[in-house]
PDB file of C-alpha atoms in Angstrom:
ATOM      1  CA  MET A   1      -2.854 -13.083  19.093  1.00  0.00           C
ATOM      2  CA  ILE A   2      -2.401  -9.833  20.968  1.00  0.00           C
ATOM      3  CA  LYS A   3      -3.953  -6.903  19.101  1.00  0.00           C
ATOM      4  CA  ILE A   4      -1.426  -4.118  18.743  1.00  0.00           C
ATOM      5  CA  ASN A   5      -2.354  -0.857  17.081  1.00  0.00           C
ATOM      6  CA  ILE A   6       0.117   1.781  15.964  1.00  0.00           C
ATOM      7  CA  LYS A   7      -1.217   5.334  16.051  1.00  0.00           C
ATOM      8  CA  LEU A   8      -0.342   7.248  12.908  1.00  0.00           C
ATOM      9  CA  SER A   9       0.546  10.915  12.703  1.00  0.00           C
ATOM     10  CA  LYS A  10      -1.440  13.622  10.946  1.00  0.00           C
ATOM     11  CA  PRO A  11      -0.447  14.277   7.332  1.00  0.00           C
ATOM     12  CA  THR A  12       2.053  16.925   6.349  1.00  0.00           C
ATOM     13  CA  LEU A  13       0.635  19.208   3.685  1.00  0.00           C
ATOM     14  CA  LYS A  14       3.872  20.896   2.626  1.00  0.00           C
ATOM     15  CA  GLY A  15       6.870  18.893   1.428  1.00  0.00           C
ATOM     16  CA  LEU A  16      10.467  19.713   0.611  1.00  0.00           C
ATOM     17  CA  LYS A  17      10.127  18.796  -3.089  1.00  0.00           C
ATOM     18  CA  SER A  18       7.709  20.068  -5.701  1.00  0.00           C
ATOM     19  CA  LEU A  19       5.344  17.711  -7.511  1.00  0.00           C
ATOM     20  CA  GLU A  20       7.363  18.288 -10.665  1.00  0.00           C
ATOM     21  CA  GLU A  21      10.588  17.258  -8.929  1.00  0.00           C
ATOM     22  CA  CYS A  22       8.925  14.101  -7.596  1.00  0.00           C
ATOM     23  CA  ILE A  23       7.692  13.193 -11.076  1.00  0.00           C
ATOM     24  CA  TYR A  24      11.127  13.911 -12.561  1.00  0.00           C
ATOM     25  CA  TYR A  25      13.030  11.795 -10.019  1.00  0.00           C
ATOM     26  CA  ARG A  26      10.549   8.925  -9.707  1.00  0.00           C
ATOM     27  CA  LYS A  27      11.989   5.620 -10.895  1.00  0.00           C
ATOM     28  CA  SER A  28      11.760   2.003  -9.831  1.00  0.00           C
ATOM     29  CA  ILE A  29      14.186   1.220  -7.014  1.00  0.00           C
ATOM     30  CA  ARG A  30      14.993  -2.419  -6.357  1.00  0.00           C
ATOM     31  CA  ASN A  31      17.895  -2.176  -3.914  1.00  0.00           C
ATOM     32  CA  PHE A  32      17.153  -0.921  -0.435  1.00  0.00           C
ATOM     33  CA  LYS A  33      19.309  -0.043   2.549  1.00  0.00           C
ATOM     34  CA  GLN A  34      18.603  -2.117   5.625  1.00  0.00           C
ATOM     35  CA  LYS A  35      17.254   0.919   7.440  1.00  0.00           C
ATOM     36  CA  ASP A  36      13.822   1.243   9.035  1.00  0.00           C
ATOM     37  CA  VAL A  37      11.321   3.702   7.648  1.00  0.00           C
ATOM     38  CA  ASP A  38      10.022   5.761  10.555  1.00  0.00           C
ATOM     39  CA  ILE A  39       6.343   5.797  11.412  1.00  0.00           C
ATOM     40  CA  ASP A  40       5.812   9.434  10.367  1.00  0.00           C
ATOM     41  CA  LYS A  41       6.897   8.588   6.822  1.00  0.00           C
ATOM     42  CA  ILE A  42       4.717   5.473   6.813  1.00  0.00           C
ATOM     43  CA  SER A  43       1.803   7.616   8.042  1.00  0.00           C
ATOM     44  CA  GLN A  44       2.325  10.032   5.165  1.00  0.00           C
ATOM     45  CA  ILE A  45       2.481   7.221   2.587  1.00  0.00           C
ATOM     46  CA  LEU A  46      -0.722   5.642   3.878  1.00  0.00           C
ATOM     47  CA  TRP A  47      -2.492   8.993   3.935  1.00  0.00           C
ATOM     48  CA  VAL A  48      -1.724   9.690   0.262  1.00  0.00           C
ATOM     49  CA  ALA A  49      -2.845   6.147  -0.575  1.00  0.00           C
ATOM     50  CA  GLN A  50      -6.271   6.270   1.064  1.00  0.00           C
ATOM     51  CA  GLY A  51      -6.575   9.052   3.620  1.00  0.00           C
ATOM     52  CA  TYR A  52      -9.036  11.871   4.011  1.00  0.00           C
ATOM     53  CA  ASN A  53      -8.463  15.282   2.452  1.00  0.00           C
ATOM     54  CA  ASN A  54     -10.545  18.460   2.360  1.00  0.00           C
ATOM     55  CA  SER A  55     -13.272  16.871   0.218  1.00  0.00           C
ATOM     56  CA  LYS A  56     -13.433  13.116   0.740  1.00  0.00           C
ATOM     57  CA  ARG A  57     -10.339  11.039   0.009  1.00  0.00           C
ATOM     58  CA  THR A  58      -6.895  11.591  -1.405  1.00  0.00           C
ATOM     59  CA  ILE A  59      -7.699   9.625  -4.571  1.00  0.00           C
ATOM     60  CA  PRO A  60     -10.715   9.722  -6.886  1.00  0.00           C
ATOM     61  CA  SER A  61     -13.191   6.849  -6.713  1.00  0.00           C
ATOM     62  CA  ALA A  62     -16.001   6.074  -9.168  1.00  0.00           C
ATOM     63  CA  GLY A  63     -19.234   7.060  -7.451  1.00  0.00           C
ATOM     64  CA  ALA A  64     -17.366   7.392  -4.146  1.00  0.00           C
ATOM     65  CA  THR A  65     -17.585   3.590  -3.772  1.00  0.00           C
ATOM     66  CA  TYR A  66     -14.034   3.296  -2.341  1.00  0.00           C
ATOM     67  CA  PRO A  67     -13.259  -0.367  -3.102  1.00  0.00           C
ATOM     68  CA  LEU A  68      -9.625  -0.288  -1.946  1.00  0.00           C
ATOM     69  CA  GLU A  69      -8.197  -1.534   1.337  1.00  0.00           C
ATOM     70  CA  ILE A  70      -4.547  -0.990   2.235  1.00  0.00           C
ATOM     71  CA  TYR A  71      -2.300  -3.413   4.099  1.00  0.00           C
ATOM     72  CA  LEU A  72       1.363  -3.163   5.034  1.00  0.00           C
ATOM     73  CA  THR A  73       4.229  -5.477   5.861  1.00  0.00           C
ATOM     74  CA  TYR A  74       6.541  -3.738   8.290  1.00  0.00           C
ATOM     75  CA  LYS A  75       9.933  -5.464   8.464  1.00  0.00           C
ATOM     76  CA  ASN A  76      10.321  -7.473  11.688  1.00  0.00           C
ATOM     77  CA  LYS A  77       7.130  -5.938  13.115  1.00  0.00           C
ATOM     78  CA  GLY A  78       4.344  -7.803  11.348  1.00  0.00           C
ATOM     79  CA  PHE A  79       1.505  -7.483   8.892  1.00  0.00           C
ATOM     80  CA  PHE A  80      -0.912  -4.580   9.393  1.00  0.00           C
ATOM     81  CA  TYR A  81      -4.223  -3.203   8.116  1.00  0.00           C
ATOM     82  CA  TYR A  82      -4.522   0.557   7.559  1.00  0.00           C
ATOM     83  CA  ASN A  83      -7.665   1.661   9.371  1.00  0.00           C
ATOM     84  CA  LEU A  84      -8.137   5.077   7.815  1.00  0.00           C
ATOM     85  CA  MET A  85     -11.207   5.874   9.934  1.00  0.00           C
ATOM     86  CA  LYS A  86      -9.118   5.692  13.132  1.00  0.00           C
ATOM     87  CA  ASN A  87      -5.783   6.586  11.451  1.00  0.00           C
ATOM     88  CA  ILE A  88      -4.051   3.540  12.905  1.00  0.00           C
ATOM     89  CA  LEU A  89      -2.224   0.442  11.771  1.00  0.00           C
ATOM     90  CA  GLU A  90      -3.938  -2.660  13.154  1.00  0.00           C
ATOM     91  CA  LEU A  91      -1.712  -5.685  13.644  1.00  0.00           C
ATOM     92  CA  LYS A  92      -3.220  -8.639  11.789  1.00  0.00           C
ATOM     93  CA  ILE A  93      -0.341 -11.131  11.851  1.00  0.00           C
ATOM     94  CA  ASN A  94       2.493 -10.874  14.348  1.00  0.00           C
ATOM     95  CA  LYS A  95       5.125 -12.166  11.932  1.00  0.00           C
ATOM     96  CA  ASP A  96       7.308 -10.806   9.142  1.00  0.00           C
ATOM     97  CA  LEU A  97       5.657 -12.165   5.990  1.00  0.00           C
ATOM     98  CA  SER A  98       7.956 -10.521   3.441  1.00  0.00           C
ATOM     99  CA  TYR A  99       9.931 -13.690   2.689  1.00  0.00           C
ATOM    100  CA  GLU A 100       6.756 -15.693   2.048  1.00  0.00           C
ATOM    101  CA  ILE A 101       5.344 -12.908  -0.119  1.00  0.00           C
ATOM    102  CA  ALA A 102       8.552 -12.841  -2.174  1.00  0.00           C
ATOM    103  CA  LYS A 103       8.327 -16.619  -2.637  1.00  0.00           C
ATOM    104  CA  TYR A 104       4.907 -16.303  -4.304  1.00  0.00           C
ATOM    105  CA  ALA A 105       5.934 -13.226  -6.274  1.00  0.00           C
ATOM    106  CA  HIS A 106       8.349 -15.218  -8.428  1.00  0.00           C
ATOM    107  CA  SER A 107      11.177 -14.754  -5.925  1.00  0.00           C
ATOM    108  CA  GLN A 108      11.494 -10.992  -6.439  1.00  0.00           C
ATOM    109  CA  VAL A 109      13.996 -10.463  -3.647  1.00  0.00           C
ATOM    110  CA  TYR A 110      13.244  -6.757  -3.115  1.00  0.00           C
ATOM    111  CA  LEU A 111       9.925  -7.800  -1.563  1.00  0.00           C
ATOM    112  CA  TYR A 112      12.034  -9.323   1.186  1.00  0.00           C
ATOM    113  CA  THR A 113      14.691  -6.622   1.452  1.00  0.00           C
ATOM    114  CA  ALA A 114      12.332  -3.610   1.458  1.00  0.00           C
ATOM    115  CA  PRO A 115      11.568  -2.310   4.959  1.00  0.00           C
ATOM    116  CA  ILE A 116       7.884  -1.931   4.060  1.00  0.00           C
ATOM    117  CA  ASN A 117       5.561  -3.331   1.420  1.00  0.00           C
ATOM    118  CA  VAL A 118       2.203  -1.683   0.775  1.00  0.00           C
ATOM    119  CA  ILE A 119      -0.419  -4.131  -0.472  1.00  0.00           C
ATOM    120  CA  ILE A 120      -3.352  -2.593  -2.329  1.00  0.00           C
ATOM    121  CA  CYS A 121      -6.415  -4.829  -2.218  1.00  0.00           C
ATOM    122  CA  ALA A 122      -9.893  -4.374  -3.661  1.00  0.00           C
ATOM    123  CA  ASP A 123     -13.435  -5.377  -2.892  1.00  0.00           C
ATOM    124  CA  TYR A 124     -14.846  -5.315  -6.440  1.00  0.00           C
ATOM    125  CA  SER A 125     -18.423  -5.654  -5.217  1.00  0.00           C
ATOM    126  CA  ARG A 126     -18.430  -2.139  -3.755  1.00  0.00           C
ATOM    127  CA  THR A 127     -18.025  -0.640  -7.221  1.00  0.00           C
ATOM    128  CA  CYS A 128     -19.564  -3.365  -9.411  1.00  0.00           C
ATOM    129  CA  VAL A 129     -22.871  -3.347  -7.554  1.00  0.00           C
ATOM    130  CA  ARG A 130     -23.338   0.154  -8.929  1.00  0.00           C
ATOM    131  CA  TYR A 131     -21.472   0.020 -12.258  1.00  0.00           C
ATOM    132  CA  LYS A 132     -21.803  -3.695 -13.126  1.00  0.00           C
ATOM    133  CA  GLU A 133     -19.011  -4.988 -15.391  1.00  0.00           C
ATOM    134  CA  LYS A 134     -17.502  -1.515 -15.958  1.00  0.00           C
ATOM    135  CA  GLY A 135     -16.863  -1.372 -12.220  1.00  0.00           C
ATOM    136  CA  ILE A 136     -13.894  -3.709 -12.693  1.00  0.00           C
ATOM    137  CA  ARG A 137     -12.223  -1.094 -14.905  1.00  0.00           C
ATOM    138  CA  TYR A 138     -12.991   1.653 -12.397  1.00  0.00           C
ATOM    139  CA  VAL A 139     -11.436  -0.347  -9.556  1.00  0.00           C
ATOM    140  CA  HIS A 140      -8.275  -0.771 -11.606  1.00  0.00           C
ATOM    141  CA  PHE A 141      -8.182   2.953 -12.370  1.00  0.00           C
ATOM    142  CA  GLU A 142      -8.453   3.652  -8.653  1.00  0.00           C
ATOM    143  CA  ALA A 143      -5.613   1.246  -7.820  1.00  0.00           C
ATOM    144  CA  GLY A 144      -3.473   3.146 -10.349  1.00  0.00           C
ATOM    145  CA  HIS A 145      -4.318   6.495  -8.760  1.00  0.00           C
ATOM    146  CA  CYS A 146      -3.436   5.080  -5.344  1.00  0.00           C
ATOM    147  CA  ALA A 147      -0.148   3.576  -6.511  1.00  0.00           C
ATOM    148  CA  GLN A 148       0.973   6.757  -8.269  1.00  0.00           C
ATOM    149  CA  ASN A 149       0.353   8.797  -5.112  1.00  0.00           C
ATOM    150  CA  ILE A 150       2.451   6.307  -3.152  1.00  0.00           C
ATOM    151  CA  HIS A 151       5.353   6.410  -5.618  1.00  0.00           C
ATOM    152  CA  LEU A 152       5.438  10.210  -5.764  1.00  0.00           C
ATOM    153  CA  GLN A 153       5.170  10.521  -1.977  1.00  0.00           C
ATOM    154  CA  ALA A 154       8.059   8.073  -1.595  1.00  0.00           C
ATOM    155  CA  VAL A 155      10.251  10.363  -3.719  1.00  0.00           C
ATOM    156  CA  ALA A 156       9.118  13.402  -1.721  1.00  0.00           C
ATOM    157  CA  LEU A 157      10.206  11.629   1.481  1.00  0.00           C
ATOM    158  CA  GLY A 158      13.628  10.624   0.155  1.00  0.00           C
ATOM    159  CA  LEU A 159      12.548   7.013  -0.301  1.00  0.00           C
ATOM    160  CA  GLY A 160      12.467   4.709  -3.291  1.00  0.00           C
ATOM    161  CA  SER A 161       9.757   2.346  -4.468  1.00  0.00           C
ATOM    162  CA  VAL A 162       9.005  -0.333  -7.024  1.00  0.00           C
ATOM    163  CA  PRO A 163       5.559  -1.603  -8.080  1.00  0.00           C
ATOM    164  CA  ILE A 164       4.959  -5.355  -8.168  1.00  0.00           C
ATOM    165  CA  GLY A 165       2.100  -6.935 -10.079  1.00  0.00           C
ATOM    166  CA  ALA A 166       3.657 -10.350 -10.740  1.00  0.00           C
ATOM    167  CA  PHE A 167       2.482 -12.600  -7.947  1.00  0.00           C
ATOM    168  CA  ILE A 168       0.263 -15.642  -7.492  1.00  0.00           C
ATOM    169  CA  ASP A 169      -2.965 -14.075  -6.255  1.00  0.00           C
ATOM    170  CA  TYR A 170      -4.320 -17.124  -4.434  1.00  0.00           C
ATOM    171  CA  ASN A 171      -1.112 -17.756  -2.482  1.00  0.00           C
ATOM    172  CA  ILE A 172      -0.682 -14.099  -1.516  1.00  0.00           C
ATOM    173  CA  LYS A 173      -4.298 -13.929  -0.350  1.00  0.00           C
ATOM    174  CA  GLU A 174      -3.809 -17.101   1.695  1.00  0.00           C
ATOM    175  CA  ILE A 175      -0.519 -15.974   3.295  1.00  0.00           C
ATOM    176  CA  LEU A 176      -2.037 -12.623   4.273  1.00  0.00           C
ATOM    177  CA  ARG A 177      -5.275 -14.252   5.512  1.00  0.00           C
ATOM    178  CA  LEU A 178      -7.258 -11.661   3.590  1.00  0.00           C
ATOM    179  CA  PRO A 179     -11.046 -11.615   3.941  1.00  0.00           C
ATOM    180  CA  GLU A 180     -12.884 -13.520   1.199  1.00  0.00           C
ATOM    181  CA  ASN A 181     -14.178 -10.304  -0.420  1.00  0.00           C
ATOM    182  CA  LEU A 182     -10.673  -8.845  -0.979  1.00  0.00           C
ATOM    183  CA  THR A 183      -8.362  -9.409  -3.939  1.00  0.00           C
ATOM    184  CA  PRO A 184      -4.700  -8.323  -3.814  1.00  0.00           C
ATOM    185  CA  LEU A 185      -3.975  -6.106  -6.833  1.00  0.00           C
ATOM    186  CA  TYR A 186      -0.646  -4.449  -6.296  1.00  0.00           C
ATOM    187  CA  ILE A 187       2.358  -4.593  -3.993  1.00  0.00           C
ATOM    188  CA  ILE A 188       4.675  -1.608  -3.631  1.00  0.00           C
ATOM    189  CA  CYS A 189       8.090  -2.101  -2.030  1.00  0.00           C
ATOM    190  CA  ILE A 190       9.381   0.999  -0.253  1.00  0.00           C
ATOM    191  CA  GLY A 191      12.624   1.883   1.473  1.00  0.00           C
ATOM    192  CA  TYR A 192      15.764   3.997   1.354  1.00  0.00           C
ATOM    193  CA  PRO A 193      17.581   3.541  -1.969  1.00  0.00           C
ATOM    194  CA  GLU A 194      20.974   1.886  -1.764  1.00  0.00           C
TER     195      GLU A 194
END
C-alpha cells in the first residue's frame, strides 16, 4: 500500500458562532447531503478532538495519560489515522470502509451516507496502569469530552453530526485493522445536513 499523508491546517481560534449558539443548535443529524467536507473543516474537527492547545491538549485527561486515538473514514478517499504530533492524516487503508462499518453498526445507513466518520478509540492500559480499575471510568469520561467537542465544532462549522455507540466492537476493530491495544468506543458521523 502506498502511504499517503494529508497535511492538516492550523486551528482557527475564532469562529462565527458563540459557544452558546453551538450548544443551542446542536442536535443529532442523520441525513447528510452528498457534499464533501473540505480539509480545513476536517482539520478543525480533529484539532478539537485531540489537538494541542496553550496548555497540553484540547480535552482533559486523567493524569495526562491521553488514552484516545482518533481515526477517520473520508468518503471515497480511505481510512486515516490522525497523527496529532505531525498534524497529518495518515492513510491506513486505501478503501472506503463506510459501508462495511454501517453493516456492523446494525445497518445504520448514515454511517455510509456521511462524508466523514470520526472513530474514537482507546488504549485503556495508558490510564489503567496508573489508576487501576477506575481508569476505565476516566477513559470513558475522556471519550465524552472528545465527542462533545466534535459535536459543538460541527455546529460551529455549519455541519451536522450524530454519535454512534451501537456497533459490534470485534467486527469494527477487524475491519479497521486496529492495533491490538485499541478498542473502538465511539463513531461520529459528520456532514452537511440535508
